[in-house]
PDB file of C-alpha atoms in Angstrom:
ATOM      1  CA  GLN A 297       0.821  31.252 -16.239  1.00  0.00           C
ATOM      2  CA  GLY A 298      -1.022  29.226 -13.316  1.00  0.00           C
ATOM      3  CA  LEU A 299       0.241  28.151 -10.019  1.00  0.00           C
ATOM      4  CA  LEU A 300       0.399  24.671 -11.184  1.00  0.00           C
ATOM      5  CA  VAL A 301       1.636  23.905 -14.682  1.00  0.00           C
ATOM      6  CA  GLU A 302       1.648  20.321 -16.173  1.00  0.00           C
ATOM      7  CA  SER A 303       3.678  19.040 -19.090  1.00  0.00           C
ATOM      8  CA  GLY A 304       4.613  15.648 -20.629  1.00  0.00           C
ATOM      9  CA  GLY A 305       1.336  14.533 -22.065  1.00  0.00           C
ATOM     10  CA  GLY A 306       1.186  13.008 -25.383  1.00  0.00           C
ATOM     11  CA  THR A 307       0.027  10.003 -27.598  1.00  0.00           C
ATOM     12  CA  VAL A 308       1.594   6.605 -26.960  1.00  0.00           C
ATOM     13  CA  GLN A 309       0.681   2.958 -27.959  1.00  0.00           C
ATOM     14  CA  ALA A 310      -0.488   0.616 -25.431  1.00  0.00           C
ATOM     15  CA  GLY A 311       2.345  -0.689 -23.280  1.00  0.00           C
ATOM     16  CA  GLY A 312       4.320   2.620 -23.615  1.00  0.00           C
ATOM     17  CA  SER A 313       5.457   4.972 -20.919  1.00  0.00           C
ATOM     18  CA  LEU A 314       5.059   8.718 -20.331  1.00  0.00           C
ATOM     19  CA  ARG A 315       6.267  10.928 -17.597  1.00  0.00           C
ATOM     20  CA  LEU A 316       4.113  13.736 -16.365  1.00  0.00           C
ATOM     21  CA  SER A 317       5.538  16.885 -14.620  1.00  0.00           C
ATOM     22  CA  CYS A 318       3.955  19.540 -12.720  1.00  0.00           C
ATOM     23  CA  ALA A 319       5.757  22.824 -11.974  1.00  0.00           C
ATOM     24  CA  SER A 320       4.381  24.701  -9.022  1.00  0.00           C
ATOM     25  CA  SER A 321       4.853  28.232  -7.751  1.00  0.00           C
ATOM     26  CA  LEU A 322       2.755  27.669  -4.666  1.00  0.00           C
ATOM     27  CA  TYR A 323       3.676  29.176  -1.323  1.00  0.00           C
ATOM     28  CA  ASN A 324       4.374  26.446   1.162  1.00  0.00           C
ATOM     29  CA  TYR A 325       4.390  23.798  -1.479  1.00  0.00           C
ATOM     30  CA  SER A 326       6.249  21.315   0.802  1.00  0.00           C
ATOM     31  CA  SER A 327       3.370  21.418   3.324  1.00  0.00           C
ATOM     32  CA  ARG A 328       0.589  20.535   0.781  1.00  0.00           C
ATOM     33  CA  CYS A 329      -0.965  17.253  -0.280  1.00  0.00           C
ATOM     34  CA  MET A 330      -0.189  16.956  -4.056  1.00  0.00           C
ATOM     35  CA  GLY A 331      -1.796  14.670  -6.283  1.00  0.00           C
ATOM     36  CA  TRP A 332      -2.522  13.662 -10.031  1.00  0.00           C
ATOM     37  CA  PHE A 333      -6.086  13.380 -11.223  1.00  0.00           C
ATOM     38  CA  ARG A 334      -7.541  12.443 -14.549  1.00  0.00           C
ATOM     39  CA  GLN A 335     -10.811  12.921 -16.382  1.00  0.00           C
ATOM     40  CA  ALA A 336     -11.906  11.068 -19.491  1.00  0.00           C
ATOM     41  CA  PRO A 337     -14.749  12.390 -21.665  1.00  0.00           C
ATOM     42  CA  GLY A 338     -18.140  11.516 -20.216  1.00  0.00           C
ATOM     43  CA  LYS A 339     -16.578  10.508 -16.866  1.00  0.00           C
ATOM     44  CA  GLU A 340     -16.116  11.999 -13.438  1.00  0.00           C
ATOM     45  CA  ARG A 341     -12.774  13.218 -12.355  1.00  0.00           C
ATOM     46  CA  GLU A 342     -10.767  10.590 -10.643  1.00  0.00           C
ATOM     47  CA  GLY A 343      -7.894  10.611  -8.188  1.00  0.00           C
ATOM     48  CA  VAL A 344      -4.901   8.645  -9.543  1.00  0.00           C
ATOM     49  CA  ALA A 345      -2.105   9.120  -7.184  1.00  0.00           C
ATOM     50  CA  VAL A 346      -1.140  11.351  -4.151  1.00  0.00           C
ATOM     51  CA  TRP A 347       2.069  12.152  -2.387  1.00  0.00           C
ATOM     52  CA  SER A 348       1.553  13.068   1.231  1.00  0.00           C
ATOM     53  CA  ARG A 349       3.125  16.383   2.190  1.00  0.00           C
ATOM     54  CA  GLY A 350       5.885  15.350   4.254  1.00  0.00           C
ATOM     55  CA  GLY A 351       6.127  11.695   5.164  1.00  0.00           C
ATOM     56  CA  GLY A 352       6.596  10.317   1.621  1.00  0.00           C
ATOM     57  CA  VAL A 353       3.493   8.253   1.887  1.00  0.00           C
ATOM     58  CA  THR A 354       1.813   7.598  -1.515  1.00  0.00           C
ATOM     59  CA  LEU A 355      -1.592   6.598  -2.426  1.00  0.00           C
ATOM     60  CA  TYR A 356      -2.748   5.007  -5.650  1.00  0.00           C
ATOM     61  CA  VAL A 357      -6.094   4.158  -7.166  1.00  0.00           C
ATOM     62  CA  GLY A 358      -6.088   0.306  -7.824  1.00  0.00           C
ATOM     63  CA  SER A 359      -6.311   0.590 -11.425  1.00  0.00           C
ATOM     64  CA  VAL A 360      -2.897   2.096 -11.718  1.00  0.00           C
ATOM     65  CA  GLU A 361      -1.162   0.449  -8.858  1.00  0.00           C
ATOM     66  CA  GLY A 362       1.955  -1.210  -9.995  1.00  0.00           C
ATOM     67  CA  ARG A 363       2.242   0.760 -13.227  1.00  0.00           C
ATOM     68  CA  PHE A 364       2.339   4.295 -12.058  1.00  0.00           C
ATOM     69  CA  THR A 365       4.723   6.044  -9.619  1.00  0.00           C
ATOM     70  CA  ILE A 366       4.278   9.620  -8.022  1.00  0.00           C
ATOM     71  CA  SER A 367       7.250  11.449  -6.835  1.00  0.00           C
ATOM     72  CA  ARG A 368       7.938  15.071  -5.808  1.00  0.00           C
ATOM     73  CA  ASP A 369      10.900  17.159  -5.506  1.00  0.00           C
ATOM     74  CA  ASN A 370      10.437  19.886  -2.651  1.00  0.00           C
ATOM     75  CA  ALA A 371      13.542  21.664  -3.736  1.00  0.00           C
ATOM     76  CA  LYS A 372      12.333  22.304  -7.228  1.00  0.00           C
ATOM     77  CA  ASN A 373       8.621  22.583  -6.177  1.00  0.00           C
ATOM     78  CA  ALA A 374       7.887  19.815  -8.743  1.00  0.00           C
ATOM     79  CA  LEU A 375       5.624  16.767  -8.912  1.00  0.00           C
ATOM     80  CA  TYR A 376       5.996  14.028 -11.247  1.00  0.00           C
ATOM     81  CA  LEU A 377       4.021  10.856 -12.451  1.00  0.00           C
ATOM     82  CA  GLN A 378       5.885   8.175 -14.074  1.00  0.00           C
ATOM     83  CA  MET A 379       3.362   6.070 -16.153  1.00  0.00           C
ATOM     84  CA  ASN A 380       4.382   2.700 -17.388  1.00  0.00           C
ATOM     85  CA  SER A 381       2.456  -0.125 -19.191  1.00  0.00           C
ATOM     86  CA  LEU A 382       0.003   2.312 -20.315  1.00  0.00           C
ATOM     87  CA  LYS A 383      -3.459   1.024 -21.388  1.00  0.00           C
ATOM     88  CA  PRO A 384      -6.149   2.568 -23.577  1.00  0.00           C
ATOM     89  CA  GLU A 385      -8.252   3.012 -20.568  1.00  0.00           C
ATOM     90  CA  ASP A 386      -5.622   5.486 -19.252  1.00  0.00           C
ATOM     91  CA  THR A 387      -6.590   7.791 -21.902  1.00  0.00           C
ATOM     92  CA  ALA A 388      -7.786  11.030 -20.235  1.00  0.00           C
ATOM     93  CA  THR A 389      -6.827  14.625 -19.302  1.00  0.00           C
ATOM     94  CA  TYR A 390      -4.408  14.533 -16.425  1.00  0.00           C
ATOM     95  CA  TYR A 391      -4.416  17.298 -13.733  1.00  0.00           C
ATOM     96  CA  CYS A 392      -1.812  18.229 -11.003  1.00  0.00           C
ATOM     97  CA  ALA A 393      -3.635  19.316  -7.919  1.00  0.00           C
ATOM     98  CA  ALA A 394      -2.701  20.784  -4.426  1.00  0.00           C
ATOM     99  CA  GLY A 395      -4.615  20.595  -1.346  1.00  0.00           C
ATOM    100  CA  LEU A 396      -4.534  20.426   2.579  1.00  0.00           C
ATOM    101  CA  ALA A 397      -4.569  17.298   4.595  1.00  0.00           C
ATOM    102  CA  VAL A 398      -7.846  16.284   6.154  1.00  0.00           C
ATOM    103  CA  ARG A 399      -7.548  14.801   9.607  1.00  0.00           C
ATOM    104  CA  GLY A 400      -3.886  14.872   9.067  1.00  0.00           C
ATOM    105  CA  GLN A 401      -3.834  12.803   5.948  1.00  0.00           C
ATOM    106  CA  CYS A 402      -3.917  13.205   2.140  1.00  0.00           C
ATOM    107  CA  HIS A 403      -6.634  11.493   0.137  1.00  0.00           C
ATOM    108  CA  LEU A 404      -7.569  10.714  -3.391  1.00  0.00           C
ATOM    109  CA  ALA A 405     -10.760  12.787  -3.184  1.00  0.00           C
ATOM    110  CA  SER A 406     -10.693  15.596  -5.599  1.00  0.00           C
ATOM    111  CA  ILE A 407     -12.794  17.834  -3.268  1.00  0.00           C
ATOM    112  CA  GLU A 408     -10.064  18.003  -0.834  1.00  0.00           C
ATOM    113  CA  TYR A 409      -7.941  19.866  -3.520  1.00  0.00           C
ATOM    114  CA  ASN A 410      -8.342  23.578  -4.179  1.00  0.00           C
ATOM    115  CA  VAL A 411      -5.629  24.551  -6.647  1.00  0.00           C
ATOM    116  CA  TRP A 412      -5.612  22.874 -10.038  1.00  0.00           C
ATOM    117  CA  GLY A 413      -3.450  22.844 -13.074  1.00  0.00           C
ATOM    118  CA  GLN A 414      -4.889  23.362 -16.593  1.00  0.00           C
ATOM    119  CA  GLY A 415      -4.340  19.630 -17.481  1.00  0.00           C
ATOM    120  CA  THR A 416      -2.240  17.631 -20.125  1.00  0.00           C
ATOM    121  CA  GLN A 417      -3.842  15.284 -22.424  1.00  0.00           C
ATOM    122  CA  VAL A 418      -2.656  11.619 -22.435  1.00  0.00           C
ATOM    123  CA  THR A 419      -3.932   9.438 -25.245  1.00  0.00           C
ATOM    124  CA  VAL A 420      -3.140   5.505 -25.348  1.00  0.00           C
ATOM    125  CA  SER A 421      -3.722   3.941 -28.669  1.00  0.00           C
ATOM    126  CA  SER A 422      -4.560   0.049 -28.775  1.00  0.00           C
TER     127      SER A 422
END
């Protein structure tokens, strides 16, 4: 089993909801940037949401703002992504990732993340 393990993916109709979970066995989990990324077939990996390591600052890509909520539980070494009002364009493989802050901040750039889960598939039907 990997250092990051995602779960909660599935198939839902447009307008539905899913909650993704990421269980971590990383050392110093609470000090890392944690994020959710996604990749659709034929497209580049995209940063979806990031939770800053300590201050509770969150960052979202514009297309999911207001619909997705990222949260983390440092006591459980867990990361979550609540996805509401899902759209067919949200269909992708979703990845949990851990990284280190760059210039003191966490960003949506996948290049800044060096530990990745295996991914969980989310399919939204119209």
